[in-house]
Short mmCIF file of C-alpha atoms and ligand atoms in Angstrom, two decimals:
data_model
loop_
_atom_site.label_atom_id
_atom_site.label_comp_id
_atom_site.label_asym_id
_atom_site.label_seq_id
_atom_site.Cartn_x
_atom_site.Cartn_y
_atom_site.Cartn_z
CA UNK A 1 100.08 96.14 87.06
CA UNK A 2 98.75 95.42 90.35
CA UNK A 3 101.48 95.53 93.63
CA UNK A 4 104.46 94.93 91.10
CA UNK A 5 107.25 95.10 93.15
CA UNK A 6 110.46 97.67 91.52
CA UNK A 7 113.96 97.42 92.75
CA UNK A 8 114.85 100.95 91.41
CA UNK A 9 118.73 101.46 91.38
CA UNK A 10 119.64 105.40 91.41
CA UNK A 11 123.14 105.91 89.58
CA UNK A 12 125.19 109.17 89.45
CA UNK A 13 124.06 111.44 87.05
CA UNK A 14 122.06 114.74 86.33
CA UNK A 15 119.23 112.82 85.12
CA UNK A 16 118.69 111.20 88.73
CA UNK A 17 116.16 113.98 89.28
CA UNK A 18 113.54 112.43 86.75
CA UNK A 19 113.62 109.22 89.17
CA UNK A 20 111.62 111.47 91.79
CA UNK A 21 108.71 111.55 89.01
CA UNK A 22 109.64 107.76 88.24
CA UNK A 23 108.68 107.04 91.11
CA UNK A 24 105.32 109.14 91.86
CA UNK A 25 104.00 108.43 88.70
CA UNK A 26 105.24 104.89 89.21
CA UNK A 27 103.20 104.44 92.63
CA UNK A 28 100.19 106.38 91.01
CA UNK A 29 100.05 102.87 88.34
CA UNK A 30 100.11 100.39 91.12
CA UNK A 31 103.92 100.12 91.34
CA UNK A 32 106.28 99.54 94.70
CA UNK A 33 109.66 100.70 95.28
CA UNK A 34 112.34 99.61 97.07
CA UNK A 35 115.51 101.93 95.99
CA UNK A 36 118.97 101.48 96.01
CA UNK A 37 120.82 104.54 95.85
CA UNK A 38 124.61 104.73 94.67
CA UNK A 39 127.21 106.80 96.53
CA UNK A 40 127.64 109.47 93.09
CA UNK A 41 123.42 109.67 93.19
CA UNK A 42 123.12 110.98 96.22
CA UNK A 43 125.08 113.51 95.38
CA UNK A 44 122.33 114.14 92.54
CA UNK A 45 119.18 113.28 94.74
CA UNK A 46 119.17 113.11 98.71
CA UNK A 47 118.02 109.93 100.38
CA UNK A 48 115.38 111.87 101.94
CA UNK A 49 113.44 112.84 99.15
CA UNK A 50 113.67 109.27 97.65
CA UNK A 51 112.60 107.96 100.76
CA UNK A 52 109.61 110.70 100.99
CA UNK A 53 108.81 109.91 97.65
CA UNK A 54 108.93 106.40 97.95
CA UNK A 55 107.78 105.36 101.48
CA UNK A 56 110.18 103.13 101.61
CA UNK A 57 113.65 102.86 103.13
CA UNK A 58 116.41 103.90 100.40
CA UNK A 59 119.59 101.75 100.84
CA UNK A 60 123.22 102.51 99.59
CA UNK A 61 125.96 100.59 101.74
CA UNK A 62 126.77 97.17 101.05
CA UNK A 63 128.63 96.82 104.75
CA UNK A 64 125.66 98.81 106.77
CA UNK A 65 125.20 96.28 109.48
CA UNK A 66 121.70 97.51 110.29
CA UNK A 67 120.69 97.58 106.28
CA UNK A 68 121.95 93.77 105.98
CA UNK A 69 120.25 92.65 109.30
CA UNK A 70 117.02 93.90 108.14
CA UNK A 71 117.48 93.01 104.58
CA UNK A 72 120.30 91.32 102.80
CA UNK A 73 121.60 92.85 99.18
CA UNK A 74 120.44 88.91 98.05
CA UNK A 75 116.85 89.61 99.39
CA UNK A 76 116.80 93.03 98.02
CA UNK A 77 117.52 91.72 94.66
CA UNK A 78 115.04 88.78 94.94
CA UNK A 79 112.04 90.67 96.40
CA UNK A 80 111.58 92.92 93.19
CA UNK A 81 109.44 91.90 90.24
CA UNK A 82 112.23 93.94 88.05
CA UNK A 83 115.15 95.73 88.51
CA UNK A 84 115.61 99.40 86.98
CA UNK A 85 118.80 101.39 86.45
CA UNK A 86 118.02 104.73 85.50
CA UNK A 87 119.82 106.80 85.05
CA UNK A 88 122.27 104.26 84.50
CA UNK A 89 125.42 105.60 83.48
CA UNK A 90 128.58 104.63 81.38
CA UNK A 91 130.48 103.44 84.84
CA UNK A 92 127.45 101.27 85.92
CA UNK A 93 127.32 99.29 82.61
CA UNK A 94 130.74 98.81 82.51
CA UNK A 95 130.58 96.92 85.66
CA UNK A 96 127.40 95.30 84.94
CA UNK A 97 129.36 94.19 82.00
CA UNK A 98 132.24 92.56 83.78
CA UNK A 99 130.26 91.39 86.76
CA UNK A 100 131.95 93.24 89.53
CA UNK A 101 130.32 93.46 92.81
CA UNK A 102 132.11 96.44 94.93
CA UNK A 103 128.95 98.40 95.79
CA UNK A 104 125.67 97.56 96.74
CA UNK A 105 124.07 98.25 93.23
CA UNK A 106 126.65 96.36 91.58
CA UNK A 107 126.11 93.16 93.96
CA UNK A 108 122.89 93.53 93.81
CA UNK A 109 122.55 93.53 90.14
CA UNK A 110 124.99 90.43 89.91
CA UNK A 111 122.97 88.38 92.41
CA UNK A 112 119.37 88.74 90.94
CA UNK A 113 117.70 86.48 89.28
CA UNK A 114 115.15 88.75 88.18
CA UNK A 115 114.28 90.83 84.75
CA UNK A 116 116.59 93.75 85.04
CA UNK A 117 115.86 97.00 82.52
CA UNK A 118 118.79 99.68 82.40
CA UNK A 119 118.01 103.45 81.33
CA UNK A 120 121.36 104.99 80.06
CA UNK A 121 122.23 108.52 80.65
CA UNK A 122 125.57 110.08 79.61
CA UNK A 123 127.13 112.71 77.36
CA UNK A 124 126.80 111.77 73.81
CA UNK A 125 130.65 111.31 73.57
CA UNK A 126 130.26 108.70 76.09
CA UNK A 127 127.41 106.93 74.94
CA UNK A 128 128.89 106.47 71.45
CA UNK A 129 132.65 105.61 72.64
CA UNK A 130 133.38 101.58 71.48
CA UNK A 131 133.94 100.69 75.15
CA UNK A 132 130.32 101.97 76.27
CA UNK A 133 128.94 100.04 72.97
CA UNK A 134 130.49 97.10 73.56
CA UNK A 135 129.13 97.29 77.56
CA UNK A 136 125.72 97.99 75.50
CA UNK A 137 126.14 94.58 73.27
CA UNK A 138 127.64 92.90 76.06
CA UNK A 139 125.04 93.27 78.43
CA UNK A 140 121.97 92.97 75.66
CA UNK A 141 123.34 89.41 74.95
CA UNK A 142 123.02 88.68 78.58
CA UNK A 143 119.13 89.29 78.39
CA UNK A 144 119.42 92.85 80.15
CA UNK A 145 116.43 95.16 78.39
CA UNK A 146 117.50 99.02 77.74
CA UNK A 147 115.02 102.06 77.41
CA UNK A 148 116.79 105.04 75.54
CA UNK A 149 118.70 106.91 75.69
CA UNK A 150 116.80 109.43 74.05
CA UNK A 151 118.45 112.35 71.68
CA UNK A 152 118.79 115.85 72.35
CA UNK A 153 120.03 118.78 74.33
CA UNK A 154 122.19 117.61 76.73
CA UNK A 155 122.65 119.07 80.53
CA UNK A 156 126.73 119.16 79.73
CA UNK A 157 125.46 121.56 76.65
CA UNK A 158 126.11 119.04 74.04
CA UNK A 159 123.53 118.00 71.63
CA UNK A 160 123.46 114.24 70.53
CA UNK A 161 122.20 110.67 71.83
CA UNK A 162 122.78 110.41 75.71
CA UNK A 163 119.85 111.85 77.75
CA UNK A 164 117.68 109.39 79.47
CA UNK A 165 114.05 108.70 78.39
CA UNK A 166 111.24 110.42 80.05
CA UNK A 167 109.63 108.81 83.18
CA UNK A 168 106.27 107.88 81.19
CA UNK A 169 108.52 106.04 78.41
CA UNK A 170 110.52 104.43 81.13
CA UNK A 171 106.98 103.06 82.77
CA UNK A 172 105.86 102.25 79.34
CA UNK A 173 108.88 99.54 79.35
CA UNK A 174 108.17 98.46 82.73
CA UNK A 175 104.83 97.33 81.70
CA UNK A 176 106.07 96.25 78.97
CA UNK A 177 108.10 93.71 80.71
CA UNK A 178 106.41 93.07 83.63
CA UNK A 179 102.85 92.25 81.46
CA UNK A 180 103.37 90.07 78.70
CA UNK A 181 101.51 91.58 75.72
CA UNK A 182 98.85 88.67 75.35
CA UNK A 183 98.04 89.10 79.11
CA UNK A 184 96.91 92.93 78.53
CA UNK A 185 93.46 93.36 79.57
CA UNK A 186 92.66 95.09 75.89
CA UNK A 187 94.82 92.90 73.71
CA UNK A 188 93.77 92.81 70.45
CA UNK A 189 90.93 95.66 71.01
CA UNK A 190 90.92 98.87 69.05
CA UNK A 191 90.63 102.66 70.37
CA UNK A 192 90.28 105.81 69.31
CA UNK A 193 90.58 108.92 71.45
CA UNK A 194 90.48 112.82 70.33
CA UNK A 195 92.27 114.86 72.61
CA UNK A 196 92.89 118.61 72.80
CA UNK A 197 91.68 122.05 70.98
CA UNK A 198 90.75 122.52 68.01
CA UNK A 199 92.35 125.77 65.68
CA UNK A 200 89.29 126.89 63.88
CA UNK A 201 90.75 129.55 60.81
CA UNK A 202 89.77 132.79 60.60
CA UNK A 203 92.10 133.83 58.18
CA UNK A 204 95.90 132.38 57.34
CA UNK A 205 97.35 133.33 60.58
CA UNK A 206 94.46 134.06 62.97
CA UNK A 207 92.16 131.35 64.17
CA UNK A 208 89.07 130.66 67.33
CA UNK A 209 90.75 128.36 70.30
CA UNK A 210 90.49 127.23 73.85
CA UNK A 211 92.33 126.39 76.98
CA UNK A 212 92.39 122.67 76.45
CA UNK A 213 96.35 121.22 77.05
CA UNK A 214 95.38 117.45 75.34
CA UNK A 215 96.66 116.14 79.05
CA UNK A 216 93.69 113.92 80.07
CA UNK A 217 93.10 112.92 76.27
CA UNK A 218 96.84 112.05 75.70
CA UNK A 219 96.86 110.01 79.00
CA UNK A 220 93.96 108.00 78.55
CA UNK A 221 95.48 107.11 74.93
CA UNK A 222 98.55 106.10 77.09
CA UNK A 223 96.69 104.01 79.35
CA UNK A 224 94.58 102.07 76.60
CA UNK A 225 97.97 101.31 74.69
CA UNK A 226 99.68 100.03 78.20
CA UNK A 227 96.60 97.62 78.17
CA UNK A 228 97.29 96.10 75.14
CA UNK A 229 95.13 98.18 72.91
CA UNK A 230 95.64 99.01 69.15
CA UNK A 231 95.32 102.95 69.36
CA UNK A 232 94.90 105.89 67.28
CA UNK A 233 95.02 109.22 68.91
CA UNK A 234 93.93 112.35 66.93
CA UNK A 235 95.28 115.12 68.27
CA UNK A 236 93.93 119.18 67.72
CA UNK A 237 97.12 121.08 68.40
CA UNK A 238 98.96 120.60 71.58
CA UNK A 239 102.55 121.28 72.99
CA UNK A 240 102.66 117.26 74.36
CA UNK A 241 105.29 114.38 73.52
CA UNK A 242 103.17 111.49 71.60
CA UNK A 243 102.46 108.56 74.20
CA UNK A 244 104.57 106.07 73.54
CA UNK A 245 103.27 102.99 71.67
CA UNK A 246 100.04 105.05 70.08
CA UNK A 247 99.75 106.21 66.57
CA UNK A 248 99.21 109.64 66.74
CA UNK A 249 97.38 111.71 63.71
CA UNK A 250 97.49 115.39 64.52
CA UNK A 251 94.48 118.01 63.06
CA UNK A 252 93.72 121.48 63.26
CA UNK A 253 90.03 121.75 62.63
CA UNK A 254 86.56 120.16 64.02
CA UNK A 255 85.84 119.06 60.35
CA UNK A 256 89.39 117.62 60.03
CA UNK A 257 89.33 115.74 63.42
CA UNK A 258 86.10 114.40 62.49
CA UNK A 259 87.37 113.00 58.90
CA UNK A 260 90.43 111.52 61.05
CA UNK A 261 88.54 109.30 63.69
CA UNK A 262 86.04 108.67 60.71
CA UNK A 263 89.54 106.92 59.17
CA UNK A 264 90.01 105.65 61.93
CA UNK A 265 86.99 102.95 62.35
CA UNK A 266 85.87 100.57 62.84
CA UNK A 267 87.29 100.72 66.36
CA UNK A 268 85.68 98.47 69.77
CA UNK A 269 86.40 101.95 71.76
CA UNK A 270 85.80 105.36 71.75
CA UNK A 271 86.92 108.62 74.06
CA UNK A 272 86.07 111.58 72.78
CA UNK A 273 88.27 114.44 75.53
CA UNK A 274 88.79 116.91 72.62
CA UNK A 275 87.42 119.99 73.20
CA UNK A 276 86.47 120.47 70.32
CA UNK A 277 85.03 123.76 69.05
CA UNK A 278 81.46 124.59 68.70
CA UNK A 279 81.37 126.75 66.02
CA UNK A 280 84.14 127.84 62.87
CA UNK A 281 84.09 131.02 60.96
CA UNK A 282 81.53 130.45 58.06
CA UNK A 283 84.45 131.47 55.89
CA UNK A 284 87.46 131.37 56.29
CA UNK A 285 89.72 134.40 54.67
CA UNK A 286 92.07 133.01 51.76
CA UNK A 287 94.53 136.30 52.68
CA UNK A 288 95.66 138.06 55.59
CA UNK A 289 92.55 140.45 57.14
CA UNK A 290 94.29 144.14 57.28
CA UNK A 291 93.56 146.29 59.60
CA UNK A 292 91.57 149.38 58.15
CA UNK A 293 90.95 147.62 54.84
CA UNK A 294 88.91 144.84 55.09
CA UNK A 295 88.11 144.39 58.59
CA UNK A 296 84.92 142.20 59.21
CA UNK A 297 82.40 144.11 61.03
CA UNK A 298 81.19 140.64 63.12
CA UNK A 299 82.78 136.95 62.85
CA UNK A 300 79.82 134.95 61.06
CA UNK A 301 79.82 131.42 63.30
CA UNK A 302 78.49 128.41 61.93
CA UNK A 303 78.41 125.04 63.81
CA UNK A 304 80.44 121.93 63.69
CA UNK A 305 80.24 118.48 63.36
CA UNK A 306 79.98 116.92 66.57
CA UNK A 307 82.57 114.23 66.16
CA UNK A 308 81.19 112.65 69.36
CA UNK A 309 77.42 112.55 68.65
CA UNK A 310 78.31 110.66 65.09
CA UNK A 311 80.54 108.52 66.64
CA UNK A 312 77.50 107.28 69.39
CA UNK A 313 74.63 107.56 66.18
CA UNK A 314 76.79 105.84 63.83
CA UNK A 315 75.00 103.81 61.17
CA UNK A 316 77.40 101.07 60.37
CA UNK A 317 80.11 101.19 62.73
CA UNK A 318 78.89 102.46 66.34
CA UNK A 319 82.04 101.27 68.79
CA UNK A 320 81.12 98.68 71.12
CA UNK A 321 82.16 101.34 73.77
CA UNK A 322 81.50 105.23 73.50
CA UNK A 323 82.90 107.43 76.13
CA UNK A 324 82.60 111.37 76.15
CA UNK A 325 83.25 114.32 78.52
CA UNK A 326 80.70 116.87 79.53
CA UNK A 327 82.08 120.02 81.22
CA UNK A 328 79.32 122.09 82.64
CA UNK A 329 79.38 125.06 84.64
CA UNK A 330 75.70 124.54 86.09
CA UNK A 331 73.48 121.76 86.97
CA UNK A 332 76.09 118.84 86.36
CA UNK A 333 74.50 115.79 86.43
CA UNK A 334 71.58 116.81 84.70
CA UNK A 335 73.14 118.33 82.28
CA UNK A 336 75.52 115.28 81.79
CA UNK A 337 72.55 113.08 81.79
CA UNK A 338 71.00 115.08 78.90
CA UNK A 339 74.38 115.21 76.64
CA UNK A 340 74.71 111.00 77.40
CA UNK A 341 71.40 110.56 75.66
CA UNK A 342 71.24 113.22 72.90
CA UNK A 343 75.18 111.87 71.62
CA UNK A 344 74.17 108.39 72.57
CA UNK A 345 76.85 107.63 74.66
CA UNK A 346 77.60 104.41 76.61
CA UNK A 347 79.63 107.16 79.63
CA UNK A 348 80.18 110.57 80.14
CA UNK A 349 82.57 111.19 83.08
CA UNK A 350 81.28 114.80 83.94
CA UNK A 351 83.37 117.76 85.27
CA UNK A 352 82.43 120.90 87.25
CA UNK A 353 84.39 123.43 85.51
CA UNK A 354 82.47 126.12 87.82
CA UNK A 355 84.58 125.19 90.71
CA UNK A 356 87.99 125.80 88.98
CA UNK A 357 89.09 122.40 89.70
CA UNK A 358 92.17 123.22 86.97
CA UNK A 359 89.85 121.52 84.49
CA UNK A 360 91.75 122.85 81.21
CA UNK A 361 95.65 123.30 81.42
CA UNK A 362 95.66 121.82 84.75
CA UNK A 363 97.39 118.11 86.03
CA UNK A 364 94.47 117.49 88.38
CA UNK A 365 91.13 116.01 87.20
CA UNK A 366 87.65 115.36 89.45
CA UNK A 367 85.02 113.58 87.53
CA UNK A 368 81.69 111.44 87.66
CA UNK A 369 80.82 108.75 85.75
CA UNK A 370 77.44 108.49 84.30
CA UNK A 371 76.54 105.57 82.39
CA UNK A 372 73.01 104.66 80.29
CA UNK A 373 72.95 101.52 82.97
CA UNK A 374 74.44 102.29 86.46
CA UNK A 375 74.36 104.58 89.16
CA UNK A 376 76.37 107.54 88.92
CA UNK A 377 80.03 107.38 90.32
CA UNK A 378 81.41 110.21 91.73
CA UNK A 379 85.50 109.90 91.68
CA UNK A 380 88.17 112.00 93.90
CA UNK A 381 89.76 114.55 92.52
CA UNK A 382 93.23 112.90 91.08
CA UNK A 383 96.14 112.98 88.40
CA UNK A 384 94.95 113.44 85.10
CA UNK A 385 97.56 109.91 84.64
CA UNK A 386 95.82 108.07 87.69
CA UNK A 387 92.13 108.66 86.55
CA UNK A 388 93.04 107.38 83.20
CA UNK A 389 94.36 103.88 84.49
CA UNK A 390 91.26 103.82 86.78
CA UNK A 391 89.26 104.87 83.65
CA UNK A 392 91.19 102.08 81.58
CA UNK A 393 90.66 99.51 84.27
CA UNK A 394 86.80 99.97 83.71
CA UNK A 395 86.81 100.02 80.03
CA UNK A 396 88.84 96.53 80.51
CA UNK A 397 86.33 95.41 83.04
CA UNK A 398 83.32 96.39 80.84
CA UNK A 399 84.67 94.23 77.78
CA UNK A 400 84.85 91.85 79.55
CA UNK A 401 88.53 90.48 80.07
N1 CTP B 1 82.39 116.89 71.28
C1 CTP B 1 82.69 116.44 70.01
N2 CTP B 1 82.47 117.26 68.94
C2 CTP B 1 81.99 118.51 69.12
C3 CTP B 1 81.69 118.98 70.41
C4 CTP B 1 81.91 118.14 71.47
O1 CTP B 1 83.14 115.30 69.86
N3 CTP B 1 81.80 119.28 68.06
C5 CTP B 1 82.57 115.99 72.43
C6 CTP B 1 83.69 116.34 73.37
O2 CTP B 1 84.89 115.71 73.01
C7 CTP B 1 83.14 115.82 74.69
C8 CTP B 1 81.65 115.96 74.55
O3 CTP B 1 81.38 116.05 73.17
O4 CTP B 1 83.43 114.45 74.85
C9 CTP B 1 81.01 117.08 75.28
O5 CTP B 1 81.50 118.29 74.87
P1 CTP B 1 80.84 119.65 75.40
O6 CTP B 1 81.59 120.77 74.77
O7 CTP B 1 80.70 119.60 76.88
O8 CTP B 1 79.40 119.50 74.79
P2 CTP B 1 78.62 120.38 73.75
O9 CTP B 1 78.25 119.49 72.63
O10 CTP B 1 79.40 121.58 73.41
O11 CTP B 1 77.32 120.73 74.54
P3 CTP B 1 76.91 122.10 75.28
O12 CTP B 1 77.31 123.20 74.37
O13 CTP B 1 75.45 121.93 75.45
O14 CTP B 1 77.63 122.11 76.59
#
């Protein structure tokens, strides 16, 4: 989604504040904004911060002399790849509906000849009331594409179908729209990605785990499905939403992750970001261990499959394209070089978790990439999102479309 050009249009409602992330997240993939702000949303979000957020001017009056001599509401409508509404609430619709033009956004949105996508937010009550649904069929017939809303609490306190999607959903259907699915750089490629811990049992309530949050894993899955690939994500256990548009098959153990991506193949691409444990308990206990009674005197360890080393050594059905992580604490790149050979990687973007660059848990992400053929890259620190497009981009570029 290279320099795609968004005419975002902020309406009045609580959700207003996820159009801040919208936006970062947004520029992060590539994405412009110009933003139009209406009267009721900046009493949600100031001008400033969309502005900051943006670095671009935010416009909200139809008769501002000085906002129609630099750009007209007919240019700003033009000059965007796709118009978004979010949130776009139960007042905007209805005069998207009946085509009035009294505000900038609603002119706007009457006089463009682009795509436009709409992202509803209102209380439930709202959302389901006959006028808002016919507003709903009304403007679907007309072409206009919705995202959401999504169920759940409510800000109001209600419970029911009204809140607007999350900002990665609401890129998700930008892409969507913007990139026809044939055009996707990994159309008609298969993936597989592990991502987070793994719960190893040492009895029915107690088990070994680590620090991993499934961010970078989950993201890259994200980013693979946005570029057209067919993807299975298996999950250890992890407190994220699914990514949109990825099946998602969610494991406890090493041995059960490993029988998952094994179900998984044949795929074209592999990225293995699960940290996945080293060892299990040799035995896990069928009851409760109580305290006093049958208390082990040591945990007997003994090791797992390494998901990633079969998937790189794999008789019959190697992936074309086998990515894996190596955090190290000492002697990076040699140690990365060593782990790229032994699991017979094609990559291994590499991670100083010595440094405490917020590895585990953490949004941030600073990696090299080593590959059996090229020099190593060494990439800035950035998102955990952003280095998983750039990592997409490359897979994309590798195979060759
Ligand atoms: N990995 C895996 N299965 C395992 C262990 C690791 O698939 N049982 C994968 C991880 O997903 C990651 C890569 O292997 O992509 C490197 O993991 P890491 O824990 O750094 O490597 P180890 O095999 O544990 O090597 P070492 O203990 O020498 O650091």
């Amino acid at each position: 989604m290279n320099a795609k050009r968004i005419l975002l249009v902020i309406g009045g409602g609580i959700a207003a504040y996820k159009t801040l992330e919208l936006i970062r997240r947004g520029r992060e993939r590539g994405l412009a904004f110009r933003t139009i702000l209406t009267r009721a949303g900046a009493e949600f979000v100031t001008p400033l911060a969309v502005s900051s957020l943006s670095e671009s001017k935010v416009y909200s009056d139809l008769f501002s002399l000085t906002d129609e001599a630099e750009i007209g509401h007919i240019r700003l409508s033009r000059e965007a790849d796709l118009v978004v509404v979010a949130p776009a609430t139960a007042d905007l619709m209805a005069k998207m509906a009946q085509g009035h033009a009294d505000d900038l956004a609603s002119t706007t949105l009457l006089a463009t000849d682009k795509p436009v996508l709409v992202a509803p937010a209102m209380n439930p009550m709202m959302w389901q009331h006959p006028a808002t649904q016919r507003n709903v069929a009304r403007l679907r017939a007309d072409g206009i594409h919705f995202v959401g809303p999504a169920a759940g609490d409510m800000a109001c306190g209600e419970v029911g179908s009204g809140r607007m999607t999350e900002p990665a959903e609401i890129l998700a259907a930008i892409h969507a729209i913007l990139v026809p699915p044939g055009e996707r750089p990994l159309a008609g490629r298969r993936a597989i990605v592990t991502s987070g811990p793994t719960h190893e049992a040492i009895d029915p309530v107690r088990y070994i785990a680590n620090r991993s949050s499934g961010r970078q894993g989950h993201a890259i899955a994200a980013a693979l499905a946005a570029a057209g690939a067919e993807v299975t994500l298996v999950s250890g256990p992890v407190s994220l939403p699914d990514p949109p548009g990825v099946a998602v098959r969610r494991v406890e153990s090493a041995r059960a992750m490993r029988d998952a991506v094994e179900a998984a193949l044949p795929a074209d691409i592999a990225v293995c970001a699960a940290a996945v444990a080293d060892w299990r308990p040799a035995q896990a206990a069928e009851a409760k261990l109580k305290k006093g009674r049958n208390q082990p005197a040591a945990l007997e360890l003994v090791e797992n499959p390494d998901i990633l080393r079969g998937l790189g050594h794999h008789p019959q059905m190697r992936p074309e394209l086998v990515v894996g992580f190596a955090a190290e604490t000492d002697d990076l790149l040699a140690n990365a070089a060593a782990k790229l050979e032994r699991k017979g990687c094609d990559w291994i973007l590499a991670n100083d978790v010595s440094t405490g660059s917020g590895v585990f848990g953490g949004s941030r992400n600073r990696v090299h990439l080593l590959g059996s053929e090229a020099p190593v890259e060494s990439w800035p620190e950035m998102d955990k999102d952003e280095l998983a497009t750039r990592l997409v981009a490359r897979i994309a570029e590798r195979l060759g479309r």
